[in-house]
């Protein structure tokens, strides 16, 4: 999972700067829009009259936006809800139920992490269905009203264009929200029931472990029965306490009942499958092979530069510096979770992990203590615990909080690869301290908040486009914006010339000539023309990338599926971002409707 | 003091252009007219003469190419003027998925009417247009005449001072037409101003105080209906109970005074009056065949 640490800035740290930035953007856009409006009017009526008309438009706009009537907006929203119901919007919910009914056929509960699979599926299915619904509802309604002239009987009442646009947005939002709530509840039940299972364990399934050197009992070991295409290893210690090992991202609680000589085992429901881990992230820096500080590690040739790598068997290391670490929050020690990328220059035993070293360092005193050597595996989230009591290489005891965490509550965690010619890679979000677990149902609801925000953006854009475009054109434009927004990162890179193979024209020539994207094109008229066309295209793409919202960024599906808590700060930040985008979209929609002739 | 002029257009012109801004049609050419408080003003003209364009400009549904349209002294694009206007479009463009009550409630809410006032008004209007029995049926199940009646009710929901009617009798049967005309006259008697356009000359003649005749976007004639229709060099005498001898004497008097007798005989009634009379009698005596005028004459 890619974690963008800009998303986890505390809300009140983020707000002032973001608000200022937003105000500046709004001021610039308003200025440009005013000049464009004046130019258009000047062409028709001359510059002086155009000034008067533009001024009147601006004053009227302020009046229309400030003096909106809640009763009228509510009436128009009610009309949109009625219209949606008439259009059999509930069919979407029925389609959703049908999809869920057949989902059991292709969702494999025996996969490596069924929880992630189920959650990804339900969130993606809900998201696509709801966005499509929002797209159709929002883009086709107003043009149909204009075409059927039903809008004539509305605009000849004391209704402001702002009320019409806002009424539509709120009405469709209400319909979408109701559907989303129903879908969310259904999905939660589906996931809970789909993943729910248990195993059987009898005394015959267990065999004694080999006794210790003094002949003391070492407990029992065995396997549970199979369910959902897996079974768990069971270890029962000599005191009679038992545990099931983690399998497919979960474990079960084991209760041992003794009645005389008879022993029975009861296995509880799966645990650890539906999580909302609360991570504390540190700041990542690198040490090169000579131990010098670097901002980035090595690139092992991957186009995806999310992770940076360090070379094994050298002084190279990845260092996470954490702040605000206190004994009060972690009384027993530091629980560390990490997902390390491994680049192997030689395979060896591919099933075997690559050894790495975990150490803790006090950033103030510089004292560093090795914790342990561990085995890193690809695609696995490794859980390590740094205990309170540690020992230096010469056997001196050290207390984690007294000796290794400095006065400001800062501590460094060092990670290095001990095998020469093997590489470890990580991004900042790949190692974190697990501060605890939040409520999963609440986190699941926050995941749906992300879908709701995406839906609101689609509705806003759809209604805005439908104020000046015909239904099908508004639909295609909104769909194009949605696709552009979902592939925003790629579009941005393309606009900034950061992709291999050039822009659209150069890529087209490469397709015809079958040239590889990394090969330089031969200098000449053809190349020069293609690159000029691309430069012009890139300007417009940069503009589009700046205007179109990054829809993918609003999705919290990965957080939920990978079991990370969506912090209140993140939820609030993204809600504000969506609303900050919606507000100008609403004003643009209002202006488009206000300045168009409804009866033309 | 309120102005006597409710609607005023000053050199109002409208040119329809295509996507590229090229002129397609010049729908209205420098129209100057005034509609005064408490009168029924009719816009007359053949199809494409600019009547509906004028109405749409006055309502702010279209923007003028040049000139001005003022309603209650405010620019036609001003939203607040609509608080005092009721509009019945040419075809009742209503939401077919709503029923009569919902429709009127919806339009009432657009006027910011409090719930209690709105409920009372909705009930009164439904009763007035005679749709009490069908108020919970969706408009898509209504006949054309019923939709027209609910359209009229929505135009009156705010008890408007100015009622704008675009082809008000279109699609109505003779009884509906008569009811509509009676209602227009009643509204005028209540002090409301009516602006209507129609190409049904008889309807306009029956109800309008003043008319404007448009042709190809230009104003051709405007004035009081009775003044415009009066034929100054012809004298009409209508009398009942004259004998054949007396009629002969009248002819002689006309000749003696160098007059020219154009016609003398029995006047005919209108088809509308005949139809309404038959319907009225049928309602009073169900099942009995109504005696036609010719049969009555035979007797």
mmCIF file of C-alpha atoms in Angstrom, chain B:
data_model
loop_
_atom_site.group_PDB
_atom_site.id
_atom_site.type_symbol
_atom_site.label_atom_id
_atom_site.label_comp_id
_atom_site.label_asym_id
_atom_site.label_seq_id
_atom_site.Cartn_x
_atom_site.Cartn_y
_atom_site.Cartn_z
ATOM 1 C CA UNK B 1 -48.238 55.220 -5.391
ATOM 2 C CA UNK B 2 -48.188 52.238 -7.759
ATOM 3 C CA UNK B 3 -47.467 52.867 -11.413
ATOM 4 C CA UNK B 4 -50.346 52.295 -13.823
ATOM 5 C CA UNK B 5 -48.042 50.516 -16.257
ATOM 6 C CA UNK B 6 -47.395 46.877 -15.339
ATOM 7 C CA UNK B 7 -45.471 45.742 -18.408
ATOM 8 C CA UNK B 8 -43.484 47.980 -20.690
ATOM 9 C CA UNK B 9 -41.232 47.196 -23.611
ATOM 10 C CA UNK B 10 -38.930 49.764 -25.139
ATOM 11 C CA UNK B 11 -37.598 49.044 -28.638
ATOM 12 C CA UNK B 12 -37.497 45.400 -27.673
ATOM 13 C CA UNK B 13 -35.725 43.300 -30.290
ATOM 14 C CA UNK B 14 -34.663 39.705 -30.450
ATOM 15 C CA UNK B 15 -32.412 38.021 -32.955
ATOM 16 C CA UNK B 16 -31.847 34.283 -32.789
ATOM 17 C CA UNK B 17 -28.324 33.297 -33.696
ATOM 18 C CA UNK B 18 -26.696 29.952 -34.500
ATOM 19 C CA UNK B 19 -23.727 28.392 -32.683
ATOM 20 C CA UNK B 20 -21.279 30.603 -34.617
ATOM 21 C CA UNK B 21 -23.151 33.785 -33.773
ATOM 22 C CA UNK B 22 -24.614 34.213 -37.253
ATOM 23 C CA UNK B 23 -28.109 35.663 -37.426
ATOM 24 C CA UNK B 24 -30.755 32.999 -37.985
ATOM 25 C CA UNK B 25 -34.059 34.762 -37.404
ATOM 26 C CA UNK B 26 -35.016 38.287 -36.440
ATOM 27 C CA UNK B 27 -37.935 37.314 -34.215
ATOM 28 C CA UNK B 28 -38.861 40.734 -32.843
ATOM 29 C CA UNK B 29 -38.200 44.207 -34.173
ATOM 30 C CA UNK B 30 -38.199 47.247 -31.879
ATOM 31 C CA UNK B 31 -41.417 46.482 -30.063
ATOM 32 C CA UNK B 32 -42.902 49.284 -27.939
ATOM 33 C CA UNK B 33 -45.947 48.465 -25.877
ATOM 34 C CA UNK B 34 -47.473 49.025 -22.476
ATOM 35 C CA UNK B 35 -49.823 46.829 -20.482
ATOM 36 C CA UNK B 36 -51.784 48.780 -17.906
ATOM 37 C CA UNK B 37 -52.987 47.700 -14.505
ATOM 38 C CA UNK B 38 -56.319 45.845 -14.464
ATOM 39 C CA UNK B 39 -56.677 45.243 -18.200
ATOM 40 C CA UNK B 40 -56.682 42.159 -20.355
ATOM 41 C CA UNK B 41 -54.100 42.673 -23.038
ATOM 42 C CA UNK B 42 -53.910 40.324 -25.990
ATOM 43 C CA UNK B 43 -51.001 39.675 -28.296
ATOM 44 C CA UNK B 44 -52.318 38.500 -31.650
ATOM 45 C CA UNK B 45 -50.579 37.188 -34.680
ATOM 46 C CA UNK B 46 -50.000 34.140 -36.859
ATOM 47 C CA UNK B 47 -47.451 31.469 -35.993
ATOM 48 C CA UNK B 48 -43.922 32.888 -35.980
ATOM 49 C CA UNK B 49 -45.075 36.466 -35.557
ATOM 50 C CA UNK B 50 -43.142 36.943 -32.291
ATOM 51 C CA UNK B 51 -45.921 36.577 -29.701
ATOM 52 C CA UNK B 52 -44.292 33.834 -27.659
ATOM 53 C CA UNK B 53 -40.878 35.465 -28.019
ATOM 54 C CA UNK B 54 -42.345 38.648 -26.538
ATOM 55 C CA UNK B 55 -43.835 36.718 -23.630
ATOM 56 C CA UNK B 56 -40.530 34.903 -23.008
ATOM 57 C CA UNK B 57 -38.607 38.188 -23.091
ATOM 58 C CA UNK B 58 -41.046 39.698 -20.603
ATOM 59 C CA UNK B 59 -40.631 36.686 -18.320
ATOM 60 C CA UNK B 60 -36.828 36.731 -18.578
ATOM 61 C CA UNK B 61 -36.678 33.318 -20.239
ATOM 62 C CA UNK B 62 -34.861 34.976 -23.140
ATOM 63 C CA UNK B 63 -32.510 37.968 -23.112
ATOM 64 C CA UNK B 64 -33.200 40.859 -25.505
ATOM 65 C CA UNK B 65 -30.740 41.542 -28.319
ATOM 66 C CA UNK B 66 -31.499 45.224 -27.848
ATOM 67 C CA UNK B 67 -34.107 47.293 -26.069
ATOM 68 C CA UNK B 68 -35.684 46.692 -22.703
ATOM 69 C CA UNK B 69 -38.524 44.761 -21.122
ATOM 70 C CA UNK B 70 -39.734 46.077 -17.774
ATOM 71 C CA UNK B 71 -42.191 44.346 -15.464
ATOM 72 C CA UNK B 72 -43.460 46.345 -12.483
ATOM 73 C CA UNK B 73 -40.708 48.802 -13.371
ATOM 74 C CA UNK B 74 -37.981 46.157 -12.936
ATOM 75 C CA UNK B 75 -35.815 44.590 -15.581
ATOM 76 C CA UNK B 76 -37.349 41.372 -16.918
ATOM 77 C CA UNK B 77 -34.295 39.355 -15.846
ATOM 78 C CA UNK B 78 -34.793 40.434 -12.222
ATOM 79 C CA UNK B 79 -35.903 37.390 -10.204
ATOM 80 C CA UNK B 80 -37.888 39.254 -7.550
ATOM 81 C CA UNK B 81 -40.446 40.439 -10.105
ATOM 82 C CA UNK B 82 -41.638 36.837 -10.363
ATOM 83 C CA UNK B 83 -43.158 37.061 -6.890
ATOM 84 C CA UNK B 84 -46.035 39.025 -8.438
ATOM 85 C CA UNK B 85 -46.357 37.030 -11.662
ATOM 86 C CA UNK B 86 -48.256 33.901 -12.592
ATOM 87 C CA UNK B 87 -47.367 32.170 -15.851
ATOM 88 C CA UNK B 88 -49.265 29.553 -17.793
ATOM 89 C CA UNK B 89 -47.090 28.344 -20.675
ATOM 90 C CA UNK B 90 -48.391 27.302 -24.073
ATOM 91 C CA UNK B 91 -48.340 23.668 -23.063
ATOM 92 C CA UNK B 92 -48.431 22.966 -19.355
ATOM 93 C CA UNK B 93 -44.801 22.027 -18.796
ATOM 94 C CA UNK B 94 -45.240 20.289 -15.483
ATOM 95 C CA UNK B 95 -43.487 17.379 -13.799
ATOM 96 C CA UNK B 96 -45.554 14.391 -14.867
ATOM 97 C CA UNK B 97 -44.361 12.196 -12.018
ATOM 98 C CA UNK B 98 -45.976 14.451 -9.410
ATOM 99 C CA UNK B 99 -49.666 14.435 -8.541
ATOM 100 C CA UNK B 100 -51.806 17.569 -8.456
ATOM 101 C CA UNK B 101 -51.290 18.223 -4.767
ATOM 102 C CA UNK B 102 -47.548 17.671 -4.947
ATOM 103 C CA UNK B 103 -47.308 19.903 -7.997
ATOM 104 C CA UNK B 104 -49.059 22.843 -6.343
ATOM 105 C CA UNK B 105 -47.197 22.264 -3.076
ATOM 106 C CA UNK B 106 -43.906 22.322 -4.939
ATOM 107 C CA UNK B 107 -44.667 25.591 -6.723
ATOM 108 C CA UNK B 108 -46.013 27.027 -3.480
ATOM 109 C CA UNK B 109 -42.730 26.277 -1.755
ATOM 110 C CA UNK B 110 -40.903 28.111 -4.530
ATOM 111 C CA UNK B 111 -42.802 31.196 -3.374
ATOM 112 C CA UNK B 112 -41.572 30.621 0.150
ATOM 113 C CA UNK B 113 -45.154 30.208 1.346
ATOM 114 C CA UNK B 114 -45.571 28.973 4.913
ATOM 115 C CA UNK B 115 -46.950 25.457 5.167
ATOM 116 C CA UNK B 116 -50.404 26.374 6.547
ATOM 117 C CA UNK B 117 -51.004 29.075 3.932
ATOM 118 C CA UNK B 118 -49.766 26.792 1.208
ATOM 119 C CA UNK B 119 -52.037 23.921 2.200
ATOM 120 C CA UNK B 120 -55.090 26.128 2.218
ATOM 121 C CA UNK B 121 -54.158 27.699 -1.103
ATOM 122 C CA UNK B 122 -53.518 24.306 -2.719
ATOM 123 C CA UNK B 123 -56.880 22.977 -1.542
ATOM 124 C CA UNK B 124 -58.706 26.099 -2.788
ATOM 125 C CA UNK B 125 -57.070 25.995 -6.196
ATOM 126 C CA UNK B 126 -57.662 22.278 -6.701
ATOM 127 C CA UNK B 127 -61.312 22.853 -5.908
ATOM 128 C CA UNK B 128 -61.435 25.908 -8.178
ATOM 129 C CA UNK B 129 -60.132 23.965 -11.196
ATOM 130 C CA UNK B 130 -62.421 21.023 -10.333
ATOM 131 C CA UNK B 131 -59.763 18.387 -9.812
ATOM 132 C CA UNK B 132 -60.530 17.440 -6.251
ATOM 133 C CA UNK B 133 -61.421 13.923 -7.340
ATOM 134 C CA UNK B 134 -58.082 13.388 -9.069
ATOM 135 C CA UNK B 135 -55.696 15.279 -6.824
ATOM 136 C CA UNK B 136 -53.685 12.181 -5.839
ATOM 137 C CA UNK B 137 -53.198 10.911 -9.391
ATOM 138 C CA UNK B 138 -49.910 11.514 -11.179
ATOM 139 C CA UNK B 139 -50.152 14.118 -13.925
ATOM 140 C CA UNK B 140 -49.045 11.546 -16.499
ATOM 141 C CA UNK B 141 -52.472 9.940 -16.036
ATOM 142 C CA UNK B 142 -54.262 13.239 -16.685
ATOM 143 C CA UNK B 143 -55.982 14.237 -19.921
ATOM 144 C CA UNK B 144 -54.691 17.298 -21.756
ATOM 145 C CA UNK B 145 -57.507 19.452 -20.402
ATOM 146 C CA UNK B 146 -56.847 18.324 -16.828
ATOM 147 C CA UNK B 147 -53.148 19.120 -17.149
ATOM 148 C CA UNK B 148 -54.072 22.518 -18.527
ATOM 149 C CA UNK B 149 -56.297 23.159 -15.509
ATOM 150 C CA UNK B 150 -53.603 22.188 -13.034
ATOM 151 C CA UNK B 151 -51.222 24.372 -15.044
ATOM 152 C CA UNK B 152 -53.591 27.268 -14.513
ATOM 153 C CA UNK B 153 -53.760 26.488 -10.809
ATOM 154 C CA UNK B 154 -49.959 26.634 -10.512
ATOM 155 C CA UNK B 155 -50.007 29.979 -12.290
ATOM 156 C CA UNK B 156 -52.367 31.306 -9.607
ATOM 157 C CA UNK B 157 -50.675 29.727 -6.583
ATOM 158 C CA UNK B 158 -49.170 33.032 -5.463
ATOM 159 C CA UNK B 159 -52.332 35.090 -6.098
ATOM 160 C CA UNK B 160 -50.407 37.081 -8.718
ATOM 161 C CA UNK B 161 -50.984 40.665 -9.798
ATOM 162 C CA UNK B 162 -49.974 39.903 -13.373
ATOM 163 C CA UNK B 163 -51.069 36.706 -15.076
ATOM 164 C CA UNK B 164 -49.262 35.794 -18.278
ATOM 165 C CA UNK B 165 -51.109 33.280 -20.412
ATOM 166 C CA UNK B 166 -49.538 31.761 -23.507
ATOM 167 C CA UNK B 167 -52.287 30.347 -25.754
ATOM 168 C CA UNK B 168 -54.601 29.745 -22.755
ATOM 169 C CA UNK B 169 -57.353 27.926 -24.634
ATOM 170 C CA UNK B 170 -55.169 25.605 -26.651
ATOM 171 C CA UNK B 171 -56.137 21.989 -26.126
ATOM 172 C CA UNK B 172 -59.338 22.757 -24.258
ATOM 173 C CA UNK B 173 -62.807 21.560 -25.273
ATOM 174 C CA UNK B 174 -65.546 24.171 -25.745
ATOM 175 C CA UNK B 175 -66.623 23.946 -22.091
ATOM 176 C CA UNK B 176 -63.038 24.275 -20.925
ATOM 177 C CA UNK B 177 -62.534 27.191 -23.297
ATOM 178 C CA UNK B 178 -65.613 28.927 -21.938
ATOM 179 C CA UNK B 179 -64.485 28.272 -18.351
ATOM 180 C CA UNK B 180 -61.034 29.635 -19.121
ATOM 181 C CA UNK B 181 -62.490 32.778 -20.672
ATOM 182 C CA UNK B 182 -64.839 33.243 -17.709
ATOM 183 C CA UNK B 183 -61.919 32.832 -15.366
ATOM 184 C CA UNK B 184 -59.850 35.392 -17.254
ATOM 185 C CA UNK B 185 -62.683 37.874 -16.951
ATOM 186 C CA UNK B 186 -63.091 37.024 -13.271
ATOM 187 C CA UNK B 187 -59.400 37.599 -12.639
ATOM 188 C CA UNK B 188 -59.630 40.954 -14.370
ATOM 189 C CA UNK B 189 -62.637 41.818 -12.191
ATOM 190 C CA UNK B 190 -60.526 40.995 -9.134
ATOM 191 C CA UNK B 191 -58.116 43.697 -10.259
ATOM 192 C CA UNK B 192 -55.463 41.502 -11.817
ATOM 193 C CA UNK B 193 -53.700 42.348 -15.042
ATOM 194 C CA UNK B 194 -53.777 39.723 -17.761
ATOM 195 C CA UNK B 195 -51.327 39.474 -20.623
ATOM 196 C CA UNK B 196 -52.216 36.747 -23.061
ATOM 197 C CA UNK B 197 -51.245 35.718 -26.514
ATOM 198 C CA UNK B 198 -53.309 33.633 -28.869
ATOM 199 C CA UNK B 199 -53.972 33.043 -32.527
ATOM 200 C CA UNK B 200 -57.615 32.131 -31.803
ATOM 201 C CA UNK B 201 -59.176 35.436 -32.788
ATOM 202 C CA UNK B 202 -62.603 34.694 -31.313
ATOM 203 C CA UNK B 203 -61.122 34.050 -27.880
ATOM 204 C CA UNK B 204 -59.147 37.260 -27.965
ATOM 205 C CA UNK B 205 -62.160 39.231 -29.133
ATOM 206 C CA UNK B 206 -64.292 37.756 -26.349
ATOM 207 C CA UNK B 207 -62.047 38.686 -23.436
ATOM 208 C CA UNK B 208 -59.424 41.271 -24.345
ATOM 209 C CA UNK B 209 -59.705 44.960 -23.559
ATOM 210 C CA UNK B 210 -56.755 45.909 -25.693
ATOM 211 C CA UNK B 211 -54.784 44.025 -28.290
ATOM 212 C CA UNK B 212 -51.547 44.306 -30.222
ATOM 213 C CA UNK B 213 -51.241 42.601 -33.589
ATOM 214 C CA UNK B 214 -47.815 41.316 -34.523
ATOM 215 C CA UNK B 215 -46.670 40.125 -37.907
ATOM 216 C CA UNK B 216 -43.156 38.903 -38.711
ATOM 217 C CA UNK B 217 -41.872 40.395 -35.479
ATOM 218 C CA UNK B 218 -43.288 43.847 -36.036
ATOM 219 C CA UNK B 219 -46.137 45.618 -34.285
ATOM 220 C CA UNK B 220 -48.822 46.302 -36.870
ATOM 221 C CA UNK B 221 -51.723 47.577 -34.775
ATOM 222 C CA UNK B 222 -52.504 48.283 -31.121
ATOM 223 C CA UNK B 223 -55.554 49.651 -29.334
ATOM 224 C CA UNK B 224 -58.907 48.915 -27.683
ATOM 225 C CA UNK B 225 -60.679 45.920 -29.186
ATOM 226 C CA UNK B 226 -64.048 47.705 -29.544
ATOM 227 C CA UNK B 227 -62.419 50.729 -31.203
ATOM 228 C CA UNK B 228 -60.367 48.615 -33.575
ATOM 229 C CA UNK B 229 -63.344 46.451 -34.588
ATOM 230 C CA UNK B 230 -65.941 49.161 -35.039
ATOM 231 C CA UNK B 231 -66.845 49.831 -38.708
ATOM 232 C CA UNK B 232 -67.501 53.567 -38.782
ATOM 233 C CA UNK B 233 -69.514 53.872 -42.041
ATOM 234 C CA UNK B 234 -71.953 51.023 -41.282
ATOM 235 C CA UNK B 235 -74.938 51.313 -38.882
ATOM 236 C CA UNK B 236 -76.302 48.230 -37.116
ATOM 237 C CA UNK B 237 -79.887 48.124 -35.826
ATOM 238 C CA UNK B 238 -81.054 45.055 -33.884
ATOM 239 C CA UNK B 239 -84.724 44.814 -32.960
ATOM 240 C CA UNK B 240 -87.086 42.052 -31.814
ATOM 241 C CA UNK B 241 -90.783 41.555 -32.684
ATOM 242 C CA UNK B 242 -90.838 43.597 -35.907
ATOM 243 C CA UNK B 243 -93.585 42.667 -38.415
ATOM 244 C CA UNK B 244 -92.872 42.248 -42.139
ATOM 245 C CA UNK B 245 -94.625 45.593 -42.746
ATOM 246 C CA UNK B 246 -92.431 47.374 -40.267
ATOM 247 C CA UNK B 247 -89.318 45.843 -41.836
ATOM 248 C CA UNK B 248 -90.461 47.116 -45.256
ATOM 249 C CA UNK B 249 -90.930 50.581 -43.820
ATOM 250 C CA UNK B 250 -87.385 50.482 -42.407
ATOM 251 C CA UNK B 251 -86.027 49.665 -45.867
ATOM 252 C CA UNK B 252 -87.862 52.640 -47.299
ATOM 253 C CA UNK B 253 -86.522 54.954 -44.620
ATOM 254 C CA UNK B 254 -82.965 53.835 -45.461
ATOM 255 C CA UNK B 255 -83.556 54.458 -49.168
ATOM 256 C CA UNK B 256 -85.103 57.866 -48.530
ATOM 257 C CA UNK B 257 -81.987 58.889 -46.589
ATOM 258 C CA UNK B 258 -79.659 57.714 -49.404
ATOM 259 C CA UNK B 259 -78.503 54.769 -47.324
ATOM 260 C CA UNK B 260 -77.566 51.380 -48.746
ATOM 261 C CA UNK B 261 -79.173 48.354 -47.101
ATOM 262 C CA UNK B 262 -76.539 45.666 -46.665
ATOM 263 C CA UNK B 263 -78.576 42.962 -44.953
ATOM 264 C CA UNK B 264 -81.860 42.427 -43.168
ATOM 265 C CA UNK B 265 -82.778 39.038 -41.725
ATOM 266 C CA UNK B 266 -82.502 36.762 -38.679
ATOM 267 C CA UNK B 267 -79.099 36.717 -36.966
ATOM 268 C CA UNK B 268 -77.350 33.368 -36.314
ATOM 269 C CA UNK B 269 -75.992 32.281 -32.977
ATOM 270 C CA UNK B 270 -72.397 31.031 -32.607
ATOM 271 C CA UNK B 271 -71.556 27.356 -32.646
ATOM 272 C CA UNK B 272 -70.014 27.779 -29.223
ATOM 273 C CA UNK B 273 -73.261 29.082 -27.759
ATOM 274 C CA UNK B 274 -75.270 26.279 -29.402
ATOM 275 C CA UNK B 275 -72.877 23.638 -28.068
ATOM 276 C CA UNK B 276 -72.926 25.041 -24.548
ATOM 277 C CA UNK B 277 -76.714 25.230 -24.598
ATOM 278 C CA UNK B 278 -76.972 21.543 -25.588
ATOM 279 C CA UNK B 279 -74.521 20.487 -22.868
ATOM 280 C CA UNK B 280 -76.372 22.583 -20.310
ATOM 281 C CA UNK B 281 -79.741 21.024 -21.200
ATOM 282 C CA UNK B 282 -78.240 17.534 -21.190
ATOM 283 C CA UNK B 283 -76.959 18.069 -17.688
ATOM 284 C CA UNK B 284 -80.382 19.303 -16.536
ATOM 285 C CA UNK B 285 -82.325 16.455 -18.207
ATOM 286 C CA UNK B 286 -80.079 13.396 -18.513
ATOM 287 C CA UNK B 287 -81.257 10.818 -21.069
ATOM 288 C CA UNK B 288 -83.530 13.170 -23.002
ATOM 289 C CA UNK B 289 -82.555 14.045 -26.590
ATOM 290 C CA UNK B 290 -81.972 17.760 -26.903
ATOM 291 C CA UNK B 291 -84.285 19.441 -29.468
ATOM 292 C CA UNK B 292 -82.158 21.119 -32.076
ATOM 293 C CA UNK B 293 -82.764 24.648 -33.214
ATOM 294 C CA UNK B 294 -84.137 23.485 -36.594
ATOM 295 C CA UNK B 295 -86.694 21.244 -34.937
ATOM 296 C CA UNK B 296 -87.721 24.069 -32.693
ATOM 297 C CA UNK B 297 -88.178 26.287 -35.746
ATOM 298 C CA UNK B 298 -90.404 23.668 -37.416
ATOM 299 C CA UNK B 299 -92.710 23.837 -34.418
#
